[in-house]
């Protein structure tokens, strides 16, 4: 299958979002801080007992122990806040709207991203020649970011109950694009989720490696440092 994929014409693109189009670490840290500051004003006892670091540890525990939750990171955040309210004896009929509002604060900040400098111009050029689909395990909202016009849509783990690197999510994306896997190239930053996941599903895989990291194996993929180089590869392959 992979040999066939290497020869086939590329008709469409799937692109990972977090750490491919913007750095996600600083975004999440800021979003969690703003949500916690908001919670401090509305439920100070809960916020005091559950600082950002403790909530983060609880979410990690939930992800590691609840396989049914690993596809929906926002659901994990909600369950962690519900547990924090219960333990703080603050759970009541009024806690649900507070939790929902705190999550809204988080999501609003989570979607205020600092794009890598070449992203918008390059996506504008690429979208004139290829249908582009976002393929993500996260919960970024392209419409909130004002980027949705550059994409055919988003295929996300939480909407489909499966996540990268499982082939199912890649194949859902291919069906959405009305393309065979061998006609699609996936661009992403994560070695396991993006590169090996795409390869395993029969897609072309390109590794965006902005930090010049060594490839951890003897099967290096096409590697680019930024989107402009990816566009150049597409034009000259």
PDB file of C-alpha atoms in Angstrom:
ATOM      1  CA  UNK A   1       0.000   0.000   0.000  1.00  0.00           C
ATOM      2  CA  UNK A   2       2.780   2.448   0.896  1.00  0.00           C
ATOM      3  CA  UNK A   3       4.563   1.928  -2.402  1.00  0.00           C
ATOM      4  CA  UNK A   4       1.320   2.751  -4.208  1.00  0.00           C
ATOM      5  CA  UNK A   5       0.824   5.846  -2.030  1.00  0.00           C
ATOM      6  CA  UNK A   6       4.273   7.135  -2.980  1.00  0.00           C
ATOM      7  CA  UNK A   7       3.383   7.046  -6.693  1.00  0.00           C
ATOM      8  CA  UNK A   8      -0.177   8.342  -6.572  1.00  0.00           C
ATOM      9  CA  UNK A   9      -1.040  11.952  -7.310  1.00  0.00           C
ATOM     10  CA  UNK A  10      -1.942  14.011  -4.276  1.00  0.00           C
ATOM     11  CA  UNK A  11      -5.469  15.428  -4.524  1.00  0.00           C
ATOM     12  CA  UNK A  12      -6.069  16.659  -0.971  1.00  0.00           C
ATOM     13  CA  UNK A  13      -4.387  17.649   2.283  1.00  0.00           C
ATOM     14  CA  UNK A  14      -5.120  16.914   5.913  1.00  0.00           C
ATOM     15  CA  UNK A  15      -3.387  19.075   8.489  1.00  0.00           C
ATOM     16  CA  UNK A  16      -2.912  18.702  12.209  1.00  0.00           C
ATOM     17  CA  UNK A  17      -3.576  21.908  14.174  1.00  0.00           C
ATOM     18  CA  UNK A  18      -1.898  22.185  17.592  1.00  0.00           C
ATOM     19  CA  UNK A  19       1.889  22.621  17.315  1.00  0.00           C
ATOM     20  CA  UNK A  20       1.580  22.437  13.524  1.00  0.00           C
ATOM     21  CA  UNK A  21      -0.133  25.775  12.830  1.00  0.00           C
ATOM     22  CA  UNK A  22       0.468  27.372  16.246  1.00  0.00           C
ATOM     23  CA  UNK A  23       2.342  26.529  19.465  1.00  0.00           C
ATOM     24  CA  UNK A  24      -0.172  24.949  21.831  1.00  0.00           C
ATOM     25  CA  UNK A  25       1.732  24.927  25.134  1.00  0.00           C
ATOM     26  CA  UNK A  26       1.631  28.684  25.837  1.00  0.00           C
ATOM     27  CA  UNK A  27      -1.976  28.840  24.619  1.00  0.00           C
ATOM     28  CA  UNK A  28      -3.181  26.164  27.046  1.00  0.00           C
ATOM     29  CA  UNK A  29      -1.219  27.613  29.969  1.00  0.00           C
ATOM     30  CA  UNK A  30      -2.793  31.031  29.411  1.00  0.00           C
ATOM     31  CA  UNK A  31      -6.283  29.584  28.907  1.00  0.00           C
ATOM     32  CA  UNK A  32      -6.076  27.543  32.110  1.00  0.00           C
ATOM     33  CA  UNK A  33      -4.834  30.547  34.047  1.00  0.00           C
ATOM     34  CA  UNK A  34      -7.655  32.775  32.806  1.00  0.00           C
ATOM     35  CA  UNK A  35     -10.284  30.114  33.511  1.00  0.00           C
ATOM     36  CA  UNK A  36      -8.906  29.599  37.017  1.00  0.00           C
ATOM     37  CA  UNK A  37      -8.881  33.339  37.683  1.00  0.00           C
ATOM     38  CA  UNK A  38     -12.519  33.452  36.575  1.00  0.00           C
ATOM     39  CA  UNK A  39     -13.347  30.508  38.853  1.00  0.00           C
ATOM     40  CA  UNK A  40     -11.625  32.229  41.785  1.00  0.00           C
ATOM     41  CA  UNK A  41     -14.144  35.062  41.549  1.00  0.00           C
ATOM     42  CA  UNK A  42     -17.203  32.756  41.408  1.00  0.00           C
ATOM     43  CA  UNK A  43     -16.185  29.734  43.512  1.00  0.00           C
ATOM     44  CA  UNK A  44     -13.188  30.787  45.624  1.00  0.00           C
ATOM     45  CA  UNK A  45     -13.238  27.728  47.905  1.00  0.00           C
ATOM     46  CA  UNK A  46     -13.031  25.383  44.926  1.00  0.00           C
ATOM     47  CA  UNK A  47     -10.344  27.425  43.204  1.00  0.00           C
ATOM     48  CA  UNK A  48      -8.261  27.592  46.388  1.00  0.00           C
ATOM     49  CA  UNK A  49      -8.469  23.838  46.987  1.00  0.00           C
ATOM     50  CA  UNK A  50      -7.888  23.020  43.338  1.00  0.00           C
ATOM     51  CA  UNK A  51      -5.081  25.121  41.822  1.00  0.00           C
ATOM     52  CA  UNK A  52      -4.252  24.754  38.134  1.00  0.00           C
ATOM     53  CA  UNK A  53      -1.562  22.128  38.763  1.00  0.00           C
ATOM     54  CA  UNK A  54      -3.863  19.897  40.837  1.00  0.00           C
ATOM     55  CA  UNK A  55      -6.637  20.079  38.244  1.00  0.00           C
ATOM     56  CA  UNK A  56      -4.106  19.224  35.552  1.00  0.00           C
ATOM     57  CA  UNK A  57      -2.983  16.140  37.490  1.00  0.00           C
ATOM     58  CA  UNK A  58      -6.601  15.025  37.904  1.00  0.00           C
ATOM     59  CA  UNK A  59      -7.246  15.382  34.175  1.00  0.00           C
ATOM     60  CA  UNK A  60      -4.156  13.300  33.416  1.00  0.00           C
ATOM     61  CA  UNK A  61      -5.386  10.636  35.825  1.00  0.00           C
ATOM     62  CA  UNK A  62      -8.775  10.575  34.109  1.00  0.00           C
ATOM     63  CA  UNK A  63      -7.183  10.241  30.666  1.00  0.00           C
ATOM     64  CA  UNK A  64      -4.974   7.387  31.874  1.00  0.00           C
ATOM     65  CA  UNK A  65      -7.748   5.478  33.635  1.00  0.00           C
ATOM     66  CA  UNK A  66     -10.800   6.165  31.460  1.00  0.00           C
ATOM     67  CA  UNK A  67     -10.271   4.903  27.927  1.00  0.00           C
ATOM     68  CA  UNK A  68     -13.750   6.135  27.019  1.00  0.00           C
ATOM     69  CA  UNK A  69     -12.657   9.730  27.703  1.00  0.00           C
ATOM     70  CA  UNK A  70      -9.368   9.926  25.820  1.00  0.00           C
ATOM     71  CA  UNK A  71     -11.093  11.171  22.633  1.00  0.00           C
ATOM     72  CA  UNK A  72     -12.848  14.120  24.296  1.00  0.00           C
ATOM     73  CA  UNK A  73     -10.533  16.474  26.156  1.00  0.00           C
ATOM     74  CA  UNK A  74     -13.288  18.978  26.932  1.00  0.00           C
ATOM     75  CA  UNK A  75     -15.324  16.240  28.610  1.00  0.00           C
ATOM     76  CA  UNK A  76     -12.259  15.430  30.703  1.00  0.00           C
ATOM     77  CA  UNK A  77     -12.057  19.063  31.798  1.00  0.00           C
ATOM     78  CA  UNK A  78     -15.732  19.061  32.750  1.00  0.00           C
ATOM     79  CA  UNK A  79     -15.433  15.855  34.781  1.00  0.00           C
ATOM     80  CA  UNK A  80     -12.372  17.200  36.590  1.00  0.00           C
ATOM     81  CA  UNK A  81     -14.228  20.380  37.571  1.00  0.00           C
ATOM     82  CA  UNK A  82     -17.252  18.379  38.694  1.00  0.00           C
ATOM     83  CA  UNK A  83     -14.987  16.273  40.921  1.00  0.00           C
ATOM     84  CA  UNK A  84     -13.360  19.421  42.316  1.00  0.00           C
ATOM     85  CA  UNK A  85     -16.757  20.882  43.225  1.00  0.00           C
ATOM     86  CA  UNK A  86     -17.867  17.627  44.873  1.00  0.00           C
ATOM     87  CA  UNK A  87     -14.712  17.307  46.972  1.00  0.00           C
ATOM     88  CA  UNK A  88     -14.956  20.931  48.024  1.00  0.00           C
ATOM     89  CA  UNK A  89     -18.566  20.355  49.143  1.00  0.00           C
ATOM     90  CA  UNK A  90     -19.582  23.045  46.686  1.00  0.00           C
ATOM     91  CA  UNK A  91     -21.610  20.816  44.405  1.00  0.00           C
ATOM     92  CA  UNK A  92     -25.154  22.078  44.054  1.00  0.00           C
ATOM     93  CA  UNK A  93     -27.717  23.028  41.482  1.00  0.00           C
ATOM     94  CA  UNK A  94     -25.684  26.193  40.966  1.00  0.00           C
ATOM     95  CA  UNK A  95     -22.383  24.434  40.244  1.00  0.00           C
ATOM     96  CA  UNK A  96     -23.323  23.197  36.758  1.00  0.00           C
ATOM     97  CA  UNK A  97     -23.723  26.658  35.198  1.00  0.00           C
ATOM     98  CA  UNK A  98     -20.504  27.824  36.902  1.00  0.00           C
ATOM     99  CA  UNK A  99     -18.612  24.857  35.473  1.00  0.00           C
ATOM    100  CA  UNK A 100     -20.083  25.451  32.008  1.00  0.00           C
ATOM    101  CA  UNK A 101     -19.160  29.132  32.141  1.00  0.00           C
ATOM    102  CA  UNK A 102     -15.617  28.345  33.319  1.00  0.00           C
ATOM    103  CA  UNK A 103     -15.205  25.978  30.385  1.00  0.00           C
ATOM    104  CA  UNK A 104     -16.467  28.699  28.056  1.00  0.00           C
ATOM    105  CA  UNK A 105     -13.792  31.040  29.417  1.00  0.00           C
ATOM    106  CA  UNK A 106     -11.179  28.355  28.813  1.00  0.00           C
ATOM    107  CA  UNK A 107     -12.372  27.616  25.277  1.00  0.00           C
ATOM    108  CA  UNK A 108     -12.493  31.282  24.345  1.00  0.00           C
ATOM    109  CA  UNK A 109      -8.864  31.706  25.412  1.00  0.00           C
ATOM    110  CA  UNK A 110      -7.846  28.339  23.984  1.00  0.00           C
ATOM    111  CA  UNK A 111      -8.921  29.549  20.549  1.00  0.00           C
ATOM    112  CA  UNK A 112      -6.921  32.776  20.747  1.00  0.00           C
ATOM    113  CA  UNK A 113      -3.757  31.388  19.206  1.00  0.00           C
ATOM    114  CA  UNK A 114      -0.532  32.906  17.934  1.00  0.00           C
ATOM    115  CA  UNK A 115      -0.130  31.437  14.463  1.00  0.00           C
ATOM    116  CA  UNK A 116       3.301  30.676  13.137  1.00  0.00           C
ATOM    117  CA  UNK A 117       4.182  33.593  10.817  1.00  0.00           C
ATOM    118  CA  UNK A 118       3.851  31.827   7.460  1.00  0.00           C
ATOM    119  CA  UNK A 119       0.595  29.987   8.172  1.00  0.00           C
ATOM    120  CA  UNK A 120      -2.150  32.247   6.817  1.00  0.00           C
ATOM    121  CA  UNK A 121      -0.468  33.223   3.556  1.00  0.00           C
ATOM    122  CA  UNK A 122       0.597  29.646   2.851  1.00  0.00           C
ATOM    123  CA  UNK A 123      -2.847  28.190   3.620  1.00  0.00           C
ATOM    124  CA  UNK A 124      -4.415  30.793   1.344  1.00  0.00           C
ATOM    125  CA  UNK A 125      -2.181  29.650  -1.526  1.00  0.00           C
ATOM    126  CA  UNK A 126      -2.611  25.942  -0.835  1.00  0.00           C
ATOM    127  CA  UNK A 127      -6.392  26.195  -0.537  1.00  0.00           C
ATOM    128  CA  UNK A 128      -6.599  27.499  -4.106  1.00  0.00           C
ATOM    129  CA  UNK A 129      -5.219  24.199  -5.392  1.00  0.00           C
ATOM    130  CA  UNK A 130      -6.173  21.552  -2.825  1.00  0.00           C
ATOM    131  CA  UNK A 131      -9.093  20.831  -0.524  1.00  0.00           C
ATOM    132  CA  UNK A 132      -7.690  21.065   3.016  1.00  0.00           C
ATOM    133  CA  UNK A 133      -9.189  19.307   6.015  1.00  0.00           C
ATOM    134  CA  UNK A 134      -8.162  19.819   9.626  1.00  0.00           C
ATOM    135  CA  UNK A 135      -7.510  16.503  11.393  1.00  0.00           C
ATOM    136  CA  UNK A 136      -7.097  16.855  15.143  1.00  0.00           C
ATOM    137  CA  UNK A 137      -7.259  15.106  18.489  1.00  0.00           C
ATOM    138  CA  UNK A 138      -7.811  18.478  20.149  1.00  0.00           C
ATOM    139  CA  UNK A 139     -10.752  20.860  20.428  1.00  0.00           C
ATOM    140  CA  UNK A 140      -9.604  23.902  18.479  1.00  0.00           C
ATOM    141  CA  UNK A 141     -12.384  25.782  16.703  1.00  0.00           C
ATOM    142  CA  UNK A 142     -11.300  27.188  13.333  1.00  0.00           C
ATOM    143  CA  UNK A 143     -14.398  29.374  13.040  1.00  0.00           C
ATOM    144  CA  UNK A 144     -13.558  31.138  16.312  1.00  0.00           C
ATOM    145  CA  UNK A 145     -10.067  31.740  14.940  1.00  0.00           C
ATOM    146  CA  UNK A 146     -11.317  33.091  11.623  1.00  0.00           C
ATOM    147  CA  UNK A 147      -9.528  30.329   9.690  1.00  0.00           C
ATOM    148  CA  UNK A 148     -12.479  28.150   8.705  1.00  0.00           C
ATOM    149  CA  UNK A 149     -12.705  29.662   5.199  1.00  0.00           C
ATOM    150  CA  UNK A 150      -9.351  28.048   4.373  1.00  0.00           C
ATOM    151  CA  UNK A 151     -10.554  24.527   5.219  1.00  0.00           C
ATOM    152  CA  UNK A 152     -13.182  22.121   3.937  1.00  0.00           C
ATOM    153  CA  UNK A 153     -13.950  21.345   7.567  1.00  0.00           C
ATOM    154  CA  UNK A 154     -12.561  19.609  10.636  1.00  0.00           C
ATOM    155  CA  UNK A 155     -12.430  15.929  11.511  1.00  0.00           C
ATOM    156  CA  UNK A 156     -11.903  15.751  15.278  1.00  0.00           C
ATOM    157  CA  UNK A 157     -11.446  12.898  17.708  1.00  0.00           C
ATOM    158  CA  UNK A 158     -14.221  14.040  20.039  1.00  0.00           C
ATOM    159  CA  UNK A 159     -16.780  14.111  17.227  1.00  0.00           C
ATOM    160  CA  UNK A 160     -16.007  10.590  16.023  1.00  0.00           C
ATOM    161  CA  UNK A 161     -15.001   8.668  19.143  1.00  0.00           C
ATOM    162  CA  UNK A 162     -11.609   7.704  17.778  1.00  0.00           C
ATOM    163  CA  UNK A 163      -8.306   9.517  17.620  1.00  0.00           C
ATOM    164  CA  UNK A 164      -4.981   9.602  15.860  1.00  0.00           C
ATOM    165  CA  UNK A 165      -2.971   7.426  15.357  1.00  0.00           C
ATOM    166  CA  UNK A 166      -5.837   4.969  14.797  1.00  0.00           C
ATOM    167  CA  UNK A 167      -6.428   4.522  11.045  1.00  0.00           C
ATOM    168  CA  UNK A 168     -10.171   5.084  11.498  1.00  0.00           C
ATOM    169  CA  UNK A 169      -9.861   8.854  11.971  1.00  0.00           C
ATOM    170  CA  UNK A 170      -7.612   9.183   8.916  1.00  0.00           C
ATOM    171  CA  UNK A 171     -10.034   7.124   6.849  1.00  0.00           C
ATOM    172  CA  UNK A 172     -12.971   9.281   7.987  1.00  0.00           C
ATOM    173  CA  UNK A 173     -11.006  12.282   6.738  1.00  0.00           C
ATOM    174  CA  UNK A 174     -10.348  10.606   3.393  1.00  0.00           C
ATOM    175  CA  UNK A 175     -14.027   9.779   2.940  1.00  0.00           C
ATOM    176  CA  UNK A 176     -14.915  13.372   3.815  1.00  0.00           C
ATOM    177  CA  UNK A 177     -12.546  14.523   1.074  1.00  0.00           C
ATOM    178  CA  UNK A 178     -13.885  11.866  -1.348  1.00  0.00           C
ATOM    179  CA  UNK A 179     -10.331  10.633  -1.848  1.00  0.00           C
ATOM    180  CA  UNK A 180      -8.514   7.348  -1.452  1.00  0.00           C
ATOM    181  CA  UNK A 181      -5.869   7.379   1.305  1.00  0.00           C
ATOM    182  CA  UNK A 182      -3.126   7.205  -1.330  1.00  0.00           C
ATOM    183  CA  UNK A 183      -4.414  10.517  -2.761  1.00  0.00           C
ATOM    184  CA  UNK A 184      -4.103  12.411   0.534  1.00  0.00           C
ATOM    185  CA  UNK A 185      -1.065  13.850   2.290  1.00  0.00           C
ATOM    186  CA  UNK A 186      -1.158  14.471   6.031  1.00  0.00           C
ATOM    187  CA  UNK A 187       1.026  17.162   7.593  1.00  0.00           C
ATOM    188  CA  UNK A 188       1.670  17.117  11.322  1.00  0.00           C
ATOM    189  CA  UNK A 189       4.239  17.579  14.064  1.00  0.00           C
ATOM    190  CA  UNK A 190       3.780  14.426  16.146  1.00  0.00           C
ATOM    191  CA  UNK A 191       5.905  11.418  15.224  1.00  0.00           C
ATOM    192  CA  UNK A 192       3.464   8.781  16.497  1.00  0.00           C
ATOM    193  CA  UNK A 193       0.088  10.469  16.038  1.00  0.00           C
ATOM    194  CA  UNK A 194       0.688  12.203  12.725  1.00  0.00           C
ATOM    195  CA  UNK A 195       3.517  10.585  10.791  1.00  0.00           C
ATOM    196  CA  UNK A 196       3.241   6.955  11.828  1.00  0.00           C
ATOM    197  CA  UNK A 197      -0.530   7.228  12.108  1.00  0.00           C
ATOM    198  CA  UNK A 198      -0.879   8.566   8.556  1.00  0.00           C
ATOM    199  CA  UNK A 199       1.544   6.017   7.169  1.00  0.00           C
ATOM    200  CA  UNK A 200      -0.321   3.207   8.873  1.00  0.00           C
ATOM    201  CA  UNK A 201      -3.569   4.399   7.294  1.00  0.00           C
ATOM    202  CA  UNK A 202      -2.048   4.494   3.794  1.00  0.00           C
ATOM    203  CA  UNK A 203      -1.700   8.285   3.432  1.00  0.00           C
ATOM    204  CA  UNK A 204       1.387  10.212   2.461  1.00  0.00           C
ATOM    205  CA  UNK A 205       2.985  11.637   5.600  1.00  0.00           C
ATOM    206  CA  UNK A 206       5.048  14.805   5.969  1.00  0.00           C
ATOM    207  CA  UNK A 207       6.647  15.677   9.297  1.00  0.00           C
ATOM    208  CA  UNK A 208       6.699  19.369  10.186  1.00  0.00           C
ATOM    209  CA  UNK A 209       9.726  19.604  12.443  1.00  0.00           C
ATOM    210  CA  UNK A 210      10.093  23.205  13.513  1.00  0.00           C
ATOM    211  CA  UNK A 211      12.686  22.414  16.200  1.00  0.00           C
ATOM    212  CA  UNK A 212      15.105  20.388  14.028  1.00  0.00           C
ATOM    213  CA  UNK A 213      14.648  17.266  16.150  1.00  0.00           C
ATOM    214  CA  UNK A 214      16.269  13.977  15.085  1.00  0.00           C
ATOM    215  CA  UNK A 215      13.943  11.367  13.624  1.00  0.00           C
ATOM    216  CA  UNK A 216      13.576   8.502  16.141  1.00  0.00           C
ATOM    217  CA  UNK A 217      13.945   5.573  13.784  1.00  0.00           C
ATOM    218  CA  UNK A 218      15.412   4.232  10.560  1.00  0.00           C
ATOM    219  CA  UNK A 219      12.446   5.163   8.374  1.00  0.00           C
ATOM    220  CA  UNK A 220      12.607   8.964   8.129  1.00  0.00           C
ATOM    221  CA  UNK A 221       9.684  10.654   6.354  1.00  0.00           C
ATOM    222  CA  UNK A 222       9.654  13.734   4.202  1.00  0.00           C
ATOM    223  CA  UNK A 223      10.521  16.449   6.727  1.00  0.00           C
ATOM    224  CA  UNK A 224       9.893  20.198   6.487  1.00  0.00           C
ATOM    225  CA  UNK A 225      10.659  23.046   8.920  1.00  0.00           C
ATOM    226  CA  UNK A 226       7.537  25.101   8.135  1.00  0.00           C
ATOM    227  CA  UNK A 227       4.493  25.339   5.856  1.00  0.00           C
ATOM    228  CA  UNK A 228       6.327  27.186   3.104  1.00  0.00           C
ATOM    229  CA  UNK A 229       8.688  24.223   2.747  1.00  0.00           C
ATOM    230  CA  UNK A 230       5.704  21.861   2.670  1.00  0.00           C
ATOM    231  CA  UNK A 231       4.198  23.909  -0.171  1.00  0.00           C
ATOM    232  CA  UNK A 232       7.535  23.788  -2.008  1.00  0.00           C
ATOM    233  CA  UNK A 233       7.634  19.997  -1.605  1.00  0.00           C
ATOM    234  CA  UNK A 234       4.134  19.670  -3.028  1.00  0.00           C
ATOM    235  CA  UNK A 235       5.046  21.777  -6.039  1.00  0.00           C
ATOM    236  CA  UNK A 236       8.223  19.869  -6.800  1.00  0.00           C
ATOM    237  CA  UNK A 237       7.524  16.254  -5.886  1.00  0.00           C
TER     238      UNK A 237
END
